[in-house]
PDB file of C-alpha atoms and ligand atoms in Angstrom:
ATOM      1  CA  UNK N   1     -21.361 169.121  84.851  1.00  0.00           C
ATOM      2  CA  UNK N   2     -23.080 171.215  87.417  1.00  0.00           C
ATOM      3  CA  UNK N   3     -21.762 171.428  90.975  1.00  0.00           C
ATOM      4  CA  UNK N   4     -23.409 169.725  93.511  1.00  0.00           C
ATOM      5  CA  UNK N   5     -26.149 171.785  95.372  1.00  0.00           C
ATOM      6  CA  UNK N   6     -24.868 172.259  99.352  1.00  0.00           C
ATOM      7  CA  UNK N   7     -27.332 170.788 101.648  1.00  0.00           C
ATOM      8  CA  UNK N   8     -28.605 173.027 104.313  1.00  0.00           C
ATOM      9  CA  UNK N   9     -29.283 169.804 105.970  1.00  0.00           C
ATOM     10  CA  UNK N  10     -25.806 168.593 107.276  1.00  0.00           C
ATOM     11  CA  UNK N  11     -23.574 166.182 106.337  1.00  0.00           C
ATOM     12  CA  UNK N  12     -24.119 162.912 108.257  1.00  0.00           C
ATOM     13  CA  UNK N  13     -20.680 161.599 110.780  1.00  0.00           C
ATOM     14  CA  UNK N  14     -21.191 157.949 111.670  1.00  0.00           C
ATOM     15  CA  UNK N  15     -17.803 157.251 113.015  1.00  0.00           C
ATOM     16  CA  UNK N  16     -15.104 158.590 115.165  1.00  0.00           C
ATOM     17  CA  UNK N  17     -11.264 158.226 114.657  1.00  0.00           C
ATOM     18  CA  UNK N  18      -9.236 156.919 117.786  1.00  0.00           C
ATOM     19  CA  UNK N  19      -5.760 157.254 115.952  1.00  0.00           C
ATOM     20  CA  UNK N  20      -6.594 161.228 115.496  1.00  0.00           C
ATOM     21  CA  UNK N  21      -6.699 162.189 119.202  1.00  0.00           C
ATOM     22  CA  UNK N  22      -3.544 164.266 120.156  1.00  0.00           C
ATOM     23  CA  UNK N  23      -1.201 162.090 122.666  1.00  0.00           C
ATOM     24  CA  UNK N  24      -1.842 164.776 125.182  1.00  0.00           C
ATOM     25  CA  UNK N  25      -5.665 164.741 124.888  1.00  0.00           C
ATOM     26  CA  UNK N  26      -5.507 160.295 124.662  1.00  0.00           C
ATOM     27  CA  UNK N  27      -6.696 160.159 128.780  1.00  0.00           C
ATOM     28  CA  UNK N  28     -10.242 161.698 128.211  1.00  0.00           C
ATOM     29  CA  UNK N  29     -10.890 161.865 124.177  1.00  0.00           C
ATOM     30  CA  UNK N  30     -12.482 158.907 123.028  1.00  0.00           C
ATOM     31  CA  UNK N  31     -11.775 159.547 119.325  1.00  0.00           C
ATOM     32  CA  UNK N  32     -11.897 162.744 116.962  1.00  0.00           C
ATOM     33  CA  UNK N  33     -15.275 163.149 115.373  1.00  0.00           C
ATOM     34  CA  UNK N  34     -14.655 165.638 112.997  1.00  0.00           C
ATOM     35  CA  UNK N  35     -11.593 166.905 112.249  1.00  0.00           C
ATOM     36  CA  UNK N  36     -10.616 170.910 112.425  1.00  0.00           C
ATOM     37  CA  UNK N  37     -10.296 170.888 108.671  1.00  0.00           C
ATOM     38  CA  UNK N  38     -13.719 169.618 107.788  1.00  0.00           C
ATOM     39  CA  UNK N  39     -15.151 171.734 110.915  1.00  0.00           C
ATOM     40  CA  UNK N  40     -13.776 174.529 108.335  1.00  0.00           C
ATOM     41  CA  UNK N  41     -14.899 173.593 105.571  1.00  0.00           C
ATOM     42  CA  UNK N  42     -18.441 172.868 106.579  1.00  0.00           C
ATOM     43  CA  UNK N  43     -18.670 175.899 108.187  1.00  0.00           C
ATOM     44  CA  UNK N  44     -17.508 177.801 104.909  1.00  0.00           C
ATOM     45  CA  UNK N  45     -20.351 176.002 102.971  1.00  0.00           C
ATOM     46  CA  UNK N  46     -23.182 177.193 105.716  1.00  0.00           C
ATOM     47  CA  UNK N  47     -21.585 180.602 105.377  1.00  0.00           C
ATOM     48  CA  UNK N  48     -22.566 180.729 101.713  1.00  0.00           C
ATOM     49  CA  UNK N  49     -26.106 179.187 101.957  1.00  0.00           C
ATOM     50  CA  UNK N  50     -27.317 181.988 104.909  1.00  0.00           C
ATOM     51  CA  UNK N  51     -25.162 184.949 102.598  1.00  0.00           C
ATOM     52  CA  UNK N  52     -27.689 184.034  99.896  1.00  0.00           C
ATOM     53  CA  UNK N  53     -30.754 183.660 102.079  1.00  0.00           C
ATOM     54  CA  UNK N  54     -30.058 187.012 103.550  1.00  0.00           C
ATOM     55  CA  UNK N  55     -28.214 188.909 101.164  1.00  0.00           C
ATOM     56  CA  UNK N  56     -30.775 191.516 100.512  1.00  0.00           C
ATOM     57  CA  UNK N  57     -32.196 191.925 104.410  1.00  0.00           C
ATOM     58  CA  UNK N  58     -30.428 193.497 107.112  1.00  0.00           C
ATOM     59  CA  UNK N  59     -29.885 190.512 109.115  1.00  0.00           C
ATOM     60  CA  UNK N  60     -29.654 189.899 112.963  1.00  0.00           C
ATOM     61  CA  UNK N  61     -27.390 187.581 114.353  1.00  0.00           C
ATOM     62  CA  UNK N  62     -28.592 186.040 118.128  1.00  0.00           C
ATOM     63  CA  UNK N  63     -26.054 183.386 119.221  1.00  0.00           C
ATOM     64  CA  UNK N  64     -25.917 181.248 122.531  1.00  0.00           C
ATOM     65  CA  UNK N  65     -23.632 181.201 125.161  1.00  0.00           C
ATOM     66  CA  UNK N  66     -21.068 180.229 125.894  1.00  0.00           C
ATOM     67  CA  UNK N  67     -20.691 177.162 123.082  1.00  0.00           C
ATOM     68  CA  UNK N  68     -21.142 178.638 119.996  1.00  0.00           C
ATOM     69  CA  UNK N  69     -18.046 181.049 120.358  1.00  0.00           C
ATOM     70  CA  UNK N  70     -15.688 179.460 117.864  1.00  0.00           C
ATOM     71  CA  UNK N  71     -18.327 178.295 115.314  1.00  0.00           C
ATOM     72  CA  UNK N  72     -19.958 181.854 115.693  1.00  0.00           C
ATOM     73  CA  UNK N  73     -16.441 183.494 115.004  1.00  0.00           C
ATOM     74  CA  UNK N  74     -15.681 181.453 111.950  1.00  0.00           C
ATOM     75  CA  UNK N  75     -18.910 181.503 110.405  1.00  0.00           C
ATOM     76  CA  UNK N  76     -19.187 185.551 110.910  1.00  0.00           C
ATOM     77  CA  UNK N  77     -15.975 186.304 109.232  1.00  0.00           C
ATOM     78  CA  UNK N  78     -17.658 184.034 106.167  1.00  0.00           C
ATOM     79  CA  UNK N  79     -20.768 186.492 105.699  1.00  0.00           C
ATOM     80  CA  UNK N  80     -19.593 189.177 103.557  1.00  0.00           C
ATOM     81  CA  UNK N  81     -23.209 191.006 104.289  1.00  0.00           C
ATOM     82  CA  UNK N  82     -24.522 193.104 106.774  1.00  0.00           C
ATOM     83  CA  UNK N  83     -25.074 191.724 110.017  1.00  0.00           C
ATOM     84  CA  UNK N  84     -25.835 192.634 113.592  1.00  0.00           C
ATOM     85  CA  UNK N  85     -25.077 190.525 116.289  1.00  0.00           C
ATOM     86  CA  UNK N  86     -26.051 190.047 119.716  1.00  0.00           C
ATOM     87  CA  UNK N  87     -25.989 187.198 122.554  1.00  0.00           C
ATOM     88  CA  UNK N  88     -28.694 185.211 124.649  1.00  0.00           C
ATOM     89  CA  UNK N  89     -27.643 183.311 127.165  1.00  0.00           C
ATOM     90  CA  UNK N  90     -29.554 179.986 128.098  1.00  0.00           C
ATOM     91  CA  UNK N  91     -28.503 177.263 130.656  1.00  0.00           C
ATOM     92  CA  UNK N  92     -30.137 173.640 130.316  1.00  0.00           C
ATOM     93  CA  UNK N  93     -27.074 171.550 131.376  1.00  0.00           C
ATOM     94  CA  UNK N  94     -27.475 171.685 135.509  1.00  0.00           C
ATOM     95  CA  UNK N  95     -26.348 168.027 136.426  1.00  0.00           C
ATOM     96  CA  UNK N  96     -23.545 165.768 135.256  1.00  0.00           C
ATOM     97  CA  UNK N  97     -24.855 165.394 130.864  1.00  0.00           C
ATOM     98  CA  UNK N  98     -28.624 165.200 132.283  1.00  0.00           C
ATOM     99  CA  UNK N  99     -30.414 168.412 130.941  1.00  0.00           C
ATOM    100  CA  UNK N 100     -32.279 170.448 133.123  1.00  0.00           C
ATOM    101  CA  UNK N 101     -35.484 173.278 132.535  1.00  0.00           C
ATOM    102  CA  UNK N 102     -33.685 175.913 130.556  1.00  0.00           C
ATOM    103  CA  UNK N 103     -33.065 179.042 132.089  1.00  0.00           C
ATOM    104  CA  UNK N 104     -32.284 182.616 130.163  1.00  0.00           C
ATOM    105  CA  UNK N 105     -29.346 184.300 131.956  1.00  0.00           C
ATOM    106  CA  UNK N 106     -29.296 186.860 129.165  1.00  0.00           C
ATOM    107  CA  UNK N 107     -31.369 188.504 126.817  1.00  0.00           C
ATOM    108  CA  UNK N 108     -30.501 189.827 123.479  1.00  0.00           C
ATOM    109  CA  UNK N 109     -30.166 193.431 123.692  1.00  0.00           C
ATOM    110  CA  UNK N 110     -31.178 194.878 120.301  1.00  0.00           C
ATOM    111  CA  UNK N 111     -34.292 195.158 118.663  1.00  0.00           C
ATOM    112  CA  UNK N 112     -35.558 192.319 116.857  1.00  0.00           C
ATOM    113  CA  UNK N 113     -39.219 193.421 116.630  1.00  0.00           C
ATOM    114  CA  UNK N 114     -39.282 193.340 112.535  1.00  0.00           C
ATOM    115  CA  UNK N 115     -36.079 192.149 111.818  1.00  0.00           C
ATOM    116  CA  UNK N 116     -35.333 188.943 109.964  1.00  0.00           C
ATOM    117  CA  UNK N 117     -33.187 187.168 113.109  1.00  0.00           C
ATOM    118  CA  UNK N 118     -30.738 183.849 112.970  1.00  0.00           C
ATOM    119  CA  UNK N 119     -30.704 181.945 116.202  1.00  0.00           C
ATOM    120  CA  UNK N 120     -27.004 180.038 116.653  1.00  0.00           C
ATOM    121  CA  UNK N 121     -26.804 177.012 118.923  1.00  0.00           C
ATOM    122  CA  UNK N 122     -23.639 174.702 118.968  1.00  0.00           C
ATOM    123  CA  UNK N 123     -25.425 171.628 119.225  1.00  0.00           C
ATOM    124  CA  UNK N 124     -29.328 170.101 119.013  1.00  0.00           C
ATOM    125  CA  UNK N 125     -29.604 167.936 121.132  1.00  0.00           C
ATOM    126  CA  UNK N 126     -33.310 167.245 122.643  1.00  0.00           C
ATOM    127  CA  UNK N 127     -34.304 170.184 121.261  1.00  0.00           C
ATOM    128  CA  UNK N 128     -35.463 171.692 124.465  1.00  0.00           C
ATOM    129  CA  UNK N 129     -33.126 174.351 124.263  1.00  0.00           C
ATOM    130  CA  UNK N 130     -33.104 175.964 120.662  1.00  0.00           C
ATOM    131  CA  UNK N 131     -37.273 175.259 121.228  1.00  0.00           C
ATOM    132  CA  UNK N 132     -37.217 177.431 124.661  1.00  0.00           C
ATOM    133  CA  UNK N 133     -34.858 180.043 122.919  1.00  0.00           C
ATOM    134  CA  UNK N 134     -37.166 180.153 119.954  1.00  0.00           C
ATOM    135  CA  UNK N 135     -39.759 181.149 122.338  1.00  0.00           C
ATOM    136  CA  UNK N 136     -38.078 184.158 123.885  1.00  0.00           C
ATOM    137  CA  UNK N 137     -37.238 185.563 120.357  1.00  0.00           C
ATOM    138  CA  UNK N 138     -40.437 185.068 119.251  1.00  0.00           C
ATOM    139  CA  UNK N 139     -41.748 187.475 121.878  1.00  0.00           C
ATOM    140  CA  UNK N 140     -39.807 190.560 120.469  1.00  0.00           C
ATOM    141  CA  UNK N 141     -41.981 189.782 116.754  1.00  0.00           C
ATOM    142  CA  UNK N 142     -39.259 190.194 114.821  1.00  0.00           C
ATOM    143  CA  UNK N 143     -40.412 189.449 110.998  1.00  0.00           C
ATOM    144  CA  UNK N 144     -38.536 185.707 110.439  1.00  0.00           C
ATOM    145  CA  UNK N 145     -36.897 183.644 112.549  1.00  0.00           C
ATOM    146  CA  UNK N 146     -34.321 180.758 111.129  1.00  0.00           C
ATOM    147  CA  UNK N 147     -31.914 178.530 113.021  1.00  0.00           C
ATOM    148  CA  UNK N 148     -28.693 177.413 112.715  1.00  0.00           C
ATOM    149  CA  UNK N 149     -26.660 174.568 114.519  1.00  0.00           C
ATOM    150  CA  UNK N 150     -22.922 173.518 114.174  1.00  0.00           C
ATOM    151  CA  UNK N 151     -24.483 169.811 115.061  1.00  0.00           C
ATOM    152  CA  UNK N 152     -27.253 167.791 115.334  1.00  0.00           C
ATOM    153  CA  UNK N 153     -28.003 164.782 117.114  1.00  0.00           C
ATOM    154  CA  UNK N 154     -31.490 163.571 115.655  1.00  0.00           C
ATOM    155  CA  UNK N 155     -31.630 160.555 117.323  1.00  0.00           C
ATOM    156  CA  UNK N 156     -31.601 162.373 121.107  1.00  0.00           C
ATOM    157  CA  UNK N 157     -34.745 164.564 120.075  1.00  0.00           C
ATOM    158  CA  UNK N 158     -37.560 164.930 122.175  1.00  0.00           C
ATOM    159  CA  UNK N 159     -39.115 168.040 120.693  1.00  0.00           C
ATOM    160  CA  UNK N 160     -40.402 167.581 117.506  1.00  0.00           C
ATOM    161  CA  UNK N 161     -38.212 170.703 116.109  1.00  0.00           C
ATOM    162  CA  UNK N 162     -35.223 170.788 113.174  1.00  0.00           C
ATOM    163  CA  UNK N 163     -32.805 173.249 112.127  1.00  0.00           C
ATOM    164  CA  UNK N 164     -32.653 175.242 109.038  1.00  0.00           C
ATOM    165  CA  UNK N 165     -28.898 174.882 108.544  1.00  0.00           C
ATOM    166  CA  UNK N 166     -27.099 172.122 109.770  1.00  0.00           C
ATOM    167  CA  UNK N 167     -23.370 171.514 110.075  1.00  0.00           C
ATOM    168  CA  UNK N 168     -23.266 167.753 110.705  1.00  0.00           C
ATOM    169  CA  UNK N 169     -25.561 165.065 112.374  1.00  0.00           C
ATOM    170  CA  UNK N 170     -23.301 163.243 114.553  1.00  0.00           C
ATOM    171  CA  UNK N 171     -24.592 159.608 116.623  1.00  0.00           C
ATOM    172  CA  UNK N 172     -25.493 159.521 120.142  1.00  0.00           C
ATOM    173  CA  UNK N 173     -22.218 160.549 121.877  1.00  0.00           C
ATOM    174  CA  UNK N 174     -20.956 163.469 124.590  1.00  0.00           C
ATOM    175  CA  UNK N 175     -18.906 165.142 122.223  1.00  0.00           C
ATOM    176  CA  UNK N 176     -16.792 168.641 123.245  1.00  0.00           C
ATOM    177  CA  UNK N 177     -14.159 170.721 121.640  1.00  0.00           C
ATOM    178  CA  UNK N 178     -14.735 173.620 118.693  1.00  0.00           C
ATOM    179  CA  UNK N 179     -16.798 175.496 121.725  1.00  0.00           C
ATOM    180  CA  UNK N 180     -18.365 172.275 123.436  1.00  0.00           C
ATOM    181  CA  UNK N 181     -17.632 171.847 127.133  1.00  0.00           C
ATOM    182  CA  UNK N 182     -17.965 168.932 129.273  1.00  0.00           C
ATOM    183  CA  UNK N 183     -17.521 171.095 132.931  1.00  0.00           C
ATOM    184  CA  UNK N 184     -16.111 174.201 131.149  1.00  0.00           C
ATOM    185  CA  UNK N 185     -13.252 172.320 129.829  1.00  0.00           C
ATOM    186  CA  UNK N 186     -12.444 171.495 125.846  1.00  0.00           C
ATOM    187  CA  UNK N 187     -14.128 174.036 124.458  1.00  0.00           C
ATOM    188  CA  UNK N 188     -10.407 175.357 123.041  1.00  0.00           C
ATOM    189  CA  UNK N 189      -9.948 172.162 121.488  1.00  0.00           C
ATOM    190  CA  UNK N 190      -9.814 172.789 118.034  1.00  0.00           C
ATOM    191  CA  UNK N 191     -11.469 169.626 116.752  1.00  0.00           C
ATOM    192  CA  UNK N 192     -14.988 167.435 117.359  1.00  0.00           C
ATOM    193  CA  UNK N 193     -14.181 165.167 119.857  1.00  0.00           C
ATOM    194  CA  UNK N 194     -16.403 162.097 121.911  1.00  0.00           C
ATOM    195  CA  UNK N 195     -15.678 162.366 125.285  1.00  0.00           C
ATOM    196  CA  UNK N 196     -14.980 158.605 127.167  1.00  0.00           C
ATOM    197  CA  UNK N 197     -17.700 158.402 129.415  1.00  0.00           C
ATOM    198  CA  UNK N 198     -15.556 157.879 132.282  1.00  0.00           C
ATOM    199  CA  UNK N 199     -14.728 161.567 132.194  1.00  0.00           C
ATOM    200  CA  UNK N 200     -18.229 162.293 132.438  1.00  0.00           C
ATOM    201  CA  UNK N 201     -19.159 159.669 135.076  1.00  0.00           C
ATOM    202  CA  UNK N 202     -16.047 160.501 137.665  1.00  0.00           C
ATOM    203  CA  UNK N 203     -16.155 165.018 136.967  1.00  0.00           C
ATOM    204  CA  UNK N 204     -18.491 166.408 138.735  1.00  0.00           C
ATOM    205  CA  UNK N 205     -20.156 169.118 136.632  1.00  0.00           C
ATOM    206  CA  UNK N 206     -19.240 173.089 138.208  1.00  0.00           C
TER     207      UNK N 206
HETATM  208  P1  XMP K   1     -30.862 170.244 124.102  1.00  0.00           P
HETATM  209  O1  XMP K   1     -30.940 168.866 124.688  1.00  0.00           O
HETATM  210  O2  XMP K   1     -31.668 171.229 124.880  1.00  0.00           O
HETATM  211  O3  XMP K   1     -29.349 170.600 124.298  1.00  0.00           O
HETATM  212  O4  XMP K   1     -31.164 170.232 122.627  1.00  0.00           O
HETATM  213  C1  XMP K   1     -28.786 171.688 123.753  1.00  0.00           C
HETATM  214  C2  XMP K   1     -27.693 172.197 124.656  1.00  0.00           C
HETATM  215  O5  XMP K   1     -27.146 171.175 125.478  1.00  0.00           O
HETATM  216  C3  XMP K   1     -25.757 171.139 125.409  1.00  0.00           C
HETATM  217  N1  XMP K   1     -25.345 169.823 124.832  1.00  0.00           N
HETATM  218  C4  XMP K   1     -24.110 169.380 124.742  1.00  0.00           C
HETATM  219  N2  XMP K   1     -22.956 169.974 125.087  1.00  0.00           N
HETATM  220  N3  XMP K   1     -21.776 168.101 124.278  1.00  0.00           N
HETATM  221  C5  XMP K   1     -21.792 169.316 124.858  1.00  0.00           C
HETATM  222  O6  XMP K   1     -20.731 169.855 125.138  1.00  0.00           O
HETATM  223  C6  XMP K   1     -22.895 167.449 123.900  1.00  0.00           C
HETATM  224  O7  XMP K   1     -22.825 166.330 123.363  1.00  0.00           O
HETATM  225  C7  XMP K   1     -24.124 168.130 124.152  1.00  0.00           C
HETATM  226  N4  XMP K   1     -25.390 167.805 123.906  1.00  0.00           N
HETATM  227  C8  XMP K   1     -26.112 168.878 124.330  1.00  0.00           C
HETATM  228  C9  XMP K   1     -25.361 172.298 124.560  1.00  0.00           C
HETATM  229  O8  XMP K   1     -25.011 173.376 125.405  1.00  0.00           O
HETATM  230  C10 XMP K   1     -26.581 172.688 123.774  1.00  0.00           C
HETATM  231  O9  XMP K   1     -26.699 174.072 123.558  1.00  0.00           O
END
């Protein structure tokens, strides 16, 4: 029987797992939403799809600060091609989980005019942010531009935008760890977790 094609798409989480939270992490985690060991795998499988999108151009990696440092680092060490890869920094979260008007605090520094380019966020959220970072890259002309998000929360969007490769579309909850931050904390957890909103209601954001 032929394997199963991988969707590009993401695999769809509905529901968290209390009983997974580490003890020490039980006063602020709400539940594990996806376990570190299907984090790995999932990132394995997008890993494969972009090596045979890309496996004849010389490709050009632009990932956001700061989340997508641990999805970024696994997925990199998956691509067996060549790859280039530079950071763009972007801040939309300026109050509490409210987003503000996104801001670049860093430009990519190599060339991207002609290049075939992959834009990494952690999550997509409203969309404001991968569609404002879109913009930016777009101004260099580089010859394609693709996406790719660890997660995706469809049911938050406000711009009408999607991403090429998905990891996983996850409900309507503040989630953090794998690179996520609620007030630059979590993002060395090594799992998906929701956050209980009373973190988020009580910590002020830096
Ligand atoms: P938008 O709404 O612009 O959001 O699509 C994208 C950016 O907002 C941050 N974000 C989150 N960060 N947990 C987080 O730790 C979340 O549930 C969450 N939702 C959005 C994130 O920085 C992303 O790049």
């Amino acid at each position: 029987m032929p394997a199963t094609p991988i969707s590009s798409k993401g695999i769809t989480v509905t529901a968290g797992r209390p009983d997974l939270v580490p003890p020490k992490w039980r006063r602020e985690i709400q539940s594990v939403l996806i376990p570190a060991d299907k984090i790995a795998r999932r990132v394995r499988q997008l890993a494969q799809l972009i090596k045979k999108d890309y496996k004849n151009s010389d490709l050009v990696i632009i990932s956001l600060l700061n989340g997508t440092v641990l999805f970024l680092a696994d997925l990199i060490r998956h691509l067996d091609i060549p790859v280039k890869l530079d950071f763009m920094g972007v801040t939309s979260y300026r109050t509490n989980t409210l987003p503000g008007k996104p801001l670049v605090t860093k430009q990519p520094q190599l060339e991207l005019s002609n290049r075939e380019v992959l834009l990494i966020d952690d999550i997509l959220d409203t969309g404001k942010t991968l569609n404002f970072a879109l913009g930016v890259i777009h101004a260099y002309h580089p010859r394609s531009v693709k996406t790719c998000v660890l997660l995706d929360k469809p049911s938050r969007r406000v711009v009408p935008i999607t991403a090429d490769y998905v990891g996983f579309r996850i409900p309507n909850h503040f989630v953090v760890g794998y690179g996520l931050d609620y007030a630059e904390r979590y993002r060395n957890l090594p799992f998906i977790g929701v956050l209980k909103p009373e973190v988020y209601a009580t910590t002020p954001i830096l």
